[in-house]
Amino acid sequence: MNIAVFASGRGTNLQAILNAIKKNKLKANLSLVLSDNKTALALKRAKRAGIKTVFLDPKLFPAREDFDREALKYLEEAKVDLVVLAGFMRIVSPVLTARFPDRIINIHPALLPSFKGTQAIKDAFLYGVKVTGVTVHFVDEKLDHGAIILQAALKIKDTDTLESLEARIHKLEHKLYPEAIRLIVENRLKISQRSVKIV
Ligand code: GRF
């Protein structure tokens, strides 16, 4: 299976995926890393690993659909089967979701449907919840909305600061995302509307 990772930032989840492939825990081919941020550390990580990278300048594609049409060209060229969003700070349009039904996934640093959006760890921490976690889900046109593939919970300790909670969430993400990708690669998911079962 050919995978593309879309990332806008540090790319620690990309790194976890790269490591899982290297250790043969994930039998997939990372064919492409695409970013909307020229200086994303994710692009550096990909180049270091010898993976093809693409930077698409959002200024040149002001309409979401135009950006996605351009991205689609690269996905077709690399014969990508699965698109993995890893800290990609854009909502994908039907141009991509229609072409890759149940084949675009995202990771979110909270237990959806709680704390959607870009500040999820902080929002959960400030809300004072006792349990939060990580969600891997399919992507549709709505923000942080598609069917849930895997979730993992963690208890917030009285001694946690926002920084320590962020570190604990990221550690959990790096375990959960390669695991979710492996389930897809091994064709282990049975999807019926919002219900995703592992078979
Ligand atoms: C992660 O916390 C992920 O859940 C969210 O964006 C962050 C990306 O981190 N969608 P990184 O770029 O993979 O380090």
Coordinates of C-alpha atoms in Angstrom, one line a residue, residues 8-197:
S8 CA 2.1 21.3 8.3
G9 CA 4.4 21.3 11.3
R10 CA 6.9 19.4 13.4
G11 CA 6.1 16.0 12.0
T12 CA 6.6 13.9 15.0
N13 CA 3.7 11.7 13.9
L14 CA 5.3 11.4 10.5
Q15 CA 8.5 10.4 12.3
A16 CA 6.6 7.7 14.3
I17 CA 5.2 6.3 11.0
L18 CA 8.7 6.4 9.4
N19 CA 10.1 4.5 12.4
A20 CA 7.3 1.9 12.3
I21 CA 8.0 1.2 8.6
K22 CA 11.8 1.1 9.2
K23 CA 11.3 -1.4 12.0
N24 CA 9.0 -3.5 9.7
K25 CA 6.1 -3.0 12.1
L26 CA 4.2 -1.4 9.3
K27 CA 4.4 -2.9 5.9
A28 CA 3.7 0.0 3.7
N29 CA 5.5 2.3 1.3
L30 CA 5.6 6.0 2.3
S31 CA 5.6 7.5 -1.2
L32 CA 5.0 11.2 -0.6
V33 CA 5.0 13.8 2.1
L34 CA 3.1 17.0 1.2
S35 CA 3.0 20.3 3.1
D36 CA 1.4 23.7 2.9
N37 CA 4.3 25.1 5.0
K38 CA 7.6 25.5 3.3
T39 CA 9.5 25.5 6.6
A40 CA 7.7 22.5 8.1
L41 CA 10.1 20.3 10.1
A42 CA 8.0 17.4 8.6
L43 CA 9.5 18.2 5.2
K44 CA 13.0 18.0 6.6
R45 CA 12.3 14.7 8.3
A46 CA 10.9 13.3 5.0
K47 CA 13.9 14.4 3.0
R48 CA 16.3 12.9 5.5
A49 CA 14.5 9.6 5.1
G50 CA 14.8 9.9 1.3
I51 CA 11.0 10.4 0.8
K52 CA 9.6 12.5 -2.0
T53 CA 8.4 15.9 -0.7
V54 CA 6.0 18.4 -2.2
F55 CA 5.3 21.9 -0.9
L56 CA 2.1 23.5 -2.2
D57 CA 1.9 27.3 -1.5
P58 CA -1.6 28.0 -0.2
K59 CA -1.2 31.6 -1.6
L60 CA -1.1 30.2 -5.1
F61 CA -4.3 28.2 -4.5
P62 CA -6.6 30.4 -2.6
A63 CA -9.6 28.2 -3.1
R64 CA -9.5 25.0 -1.1
E65 CA -10.6 22.9 -4.1
D66 CA -7.8 24.3 -6.2
F67 CA -5.2 23.4 -3.6
D68 CA -6.7 19.9 -3.4
R69 CA -6.8 19.5 -7.2
E70 CA -3.1 20.2 -7.3
A71 CA -2.4 17.8 -4.4
L72 CA -4.4 15.2 -6.2
K73 CA -2.1 15.3 -9.2
Y74 CA 0.8 14.3 -7.0
L75 CA -1.2 11.6 -5.3
E76 CA -2.2 10.1 -8.6
E77 CA 1.4 10.3 -9.9
A78 CA 2.7 8.5 -6.8
K79 CA -0.2 6.0 -7.0
V80 CA -1.2 6.7 -3.4
D81 CA -3.8 4.4 -1.8
L82 CA -4.1 6.1 1.7
V83 CA -3.7 9.7 2.7
V84 CA -2.6 10.3 6.3
L85 CA -3.1 13.7 7.8
A86 CA -0.6 14.4 10.5
G87 CA -0.9 17.9 11.9
F88 CA -2.1 19.2 8.5
M89 CA -3.7 22.5 9.3
R90 CA -6.3 22.6 6.4
I91 CA -9.7 21.1 6.0
V92 CA -9.8 18.9 2.9
S93 CA -12.4 19.4 0.3
P94 CA -14.7 17.0 -1.6
V95 CA -12.1 17.0 -4.4
L96 CA -10.0 14.7 -2.1
T97 CA -12.7 13.0 0.0
A98 CA -14.6 11.9 -3.1
R99 CA -11.5 10.5 -4.7
F100 CA -10.4 8.7 -1.5
P101 CA -13.5 7.4 0.3
D102 CA -12.5 5.9 3.6
R103 CA -9.0 6.4 2.5
I104 CA -8.1 9.6 4.3
I105 CA -7.4 9.5 8.0
N106 CA -6.5 12.1 10.7
I107 CA -5.2 12.0 14.3
H108 CA -6.7 14.4 16.8
P109 CA -5.3 15.0 20.3
A110 CA -8.5 14.6 22.3
L111 CA -11.4 12.1 22.6
L112 CA -13.8 13.2 19.9
P113 CA -16.4 14.5 19.7
S114 CA -15.1 16.5 22.6
F115 CA -12.6 19.3 22.0
K116 CA -12.6 19.6 18.3
G117 CA -10.3 22.2 16.7
T118 CA -6.7 23.2 16.8
Q119 CA -6.3 23.8 20.6
A120 CA -7.7 20.5 21.8
I121 CA -5.1 19.6 24.4
K122 CA -5.2 23.1 26.0
D123 CA -9.0 23.2 25.7
A124 CA -9.3 19.9 27.5
F125 CA -6.7 20.8 30.2
L126 CA -8.4 24.2 30.9
Y127 CA -11.8 22.6 31.0
G128 CA -10.6 20.5 33.8
V129 CA -11.6 17.1 32.4
K130 CA -10.1 14.1 34.3
V131 CA -9.8 11.9 31.2
T132 CA -8.7 12.9 27.7
G133 CA -6.8 11.1 24.9
V134 CA -6.3 10.6 21.2
T135 CA -8.6 9.8 18.3
V136 CA -7.8 8.4 14.9
H137 CA -10.7 8.9 12.5
F138 CA -11.6 8.9 8.9
V139 CA -11.8 12.3 7.3
D140 CA -14.9 13.8 5.7
E141 CA -15.7 17.4 4.8
K142 CA -16.5 18.4 8.4
L143 CA -13.8 19.3 10.9
D144 CA -12.8 16.4 13.2
H145 CA -15.9 14.6 12.3
G146 CA -15.5 11.3 10.3
A147 CA -16.0 7.8 11.7
I148 CA -13.7 6.8 14.6
I149 CA -11.1 4.1 14.0
L150 CA -9.2 4.0 17.3
Q151 CA -9.2 5.9 20.5
A152 CA -6.9 5.8 23.5
A153 CA -7.6 7.5 26.8
L154 CA -5.3 8.9 29.5
K155 CA -6.1 10.2 33.0
I156 CA -5.0 13.7 33.7
K157 CA -3.0 13.7 36.9
D158 CA -3.3 16.4 39.5
T159 CA 0.4 17.1 39.0
D160 CA 0.1 17.5 35.2
T161 CA 0.9 20.9 33.6
L162 CA -0.2 21.7 30.1
E163 CA 3.3 20.9 28.9
S164 CA 3.4 17.5 30.6
L165 CA 0.0 16.7 29.3
E166 CA 1.0 17.6 25.8
A167 CA 4.1 15.3 26.1
R168 CA 1.9 12.4 27.3
I169 CA -0.7 12.9 24.5
H170 CA 2.0 13.0 21.8
K171 CA 3.6 9.8 23.2
L172 CA 0.2 8.1 22.9
E173 CA -0.3 9.5 19.4
H174 CA 3.0 8.0 18.2
K175 CA 1.8 4.6 19.3
L176 CA -1.8 4.8 18.1
Y177 CA -1.3 6.3 14.6
P178 CA 1.0 3.6 13.2
E179 CA -1.3 1.0 14.8
A180 CA -4.4 2.5 13.0
I181 CA -2.5 2.6 9.7
R182 CA -1.5 -1.0 10.2
L183 CA -5.1 -2.0 10.6
I184 CA -6.0 -0.3 7.3
V185 CA -3.0 -1.8 5.5
E186 CA -3.9 -5.3 6.7
N187 CA -7.5 -4.7 5.6
R188 CA -8.8 -5.3 9.1
L189 CA -11.5 -2.6 9.3
K190 CA -15.2 -3.3 8.7
I191 CA -16.9 0.1 8.1
S192 CA -20.6 0.6 8.3
Q193 CA -21.5 4.3 8.3
R194 CA -20.1 5.6 11.7
S195 CA -19.3 2.1 13.0
V196 CA -15.7 0.9 12.4
K197 CA -15.0 -2.6 13.7

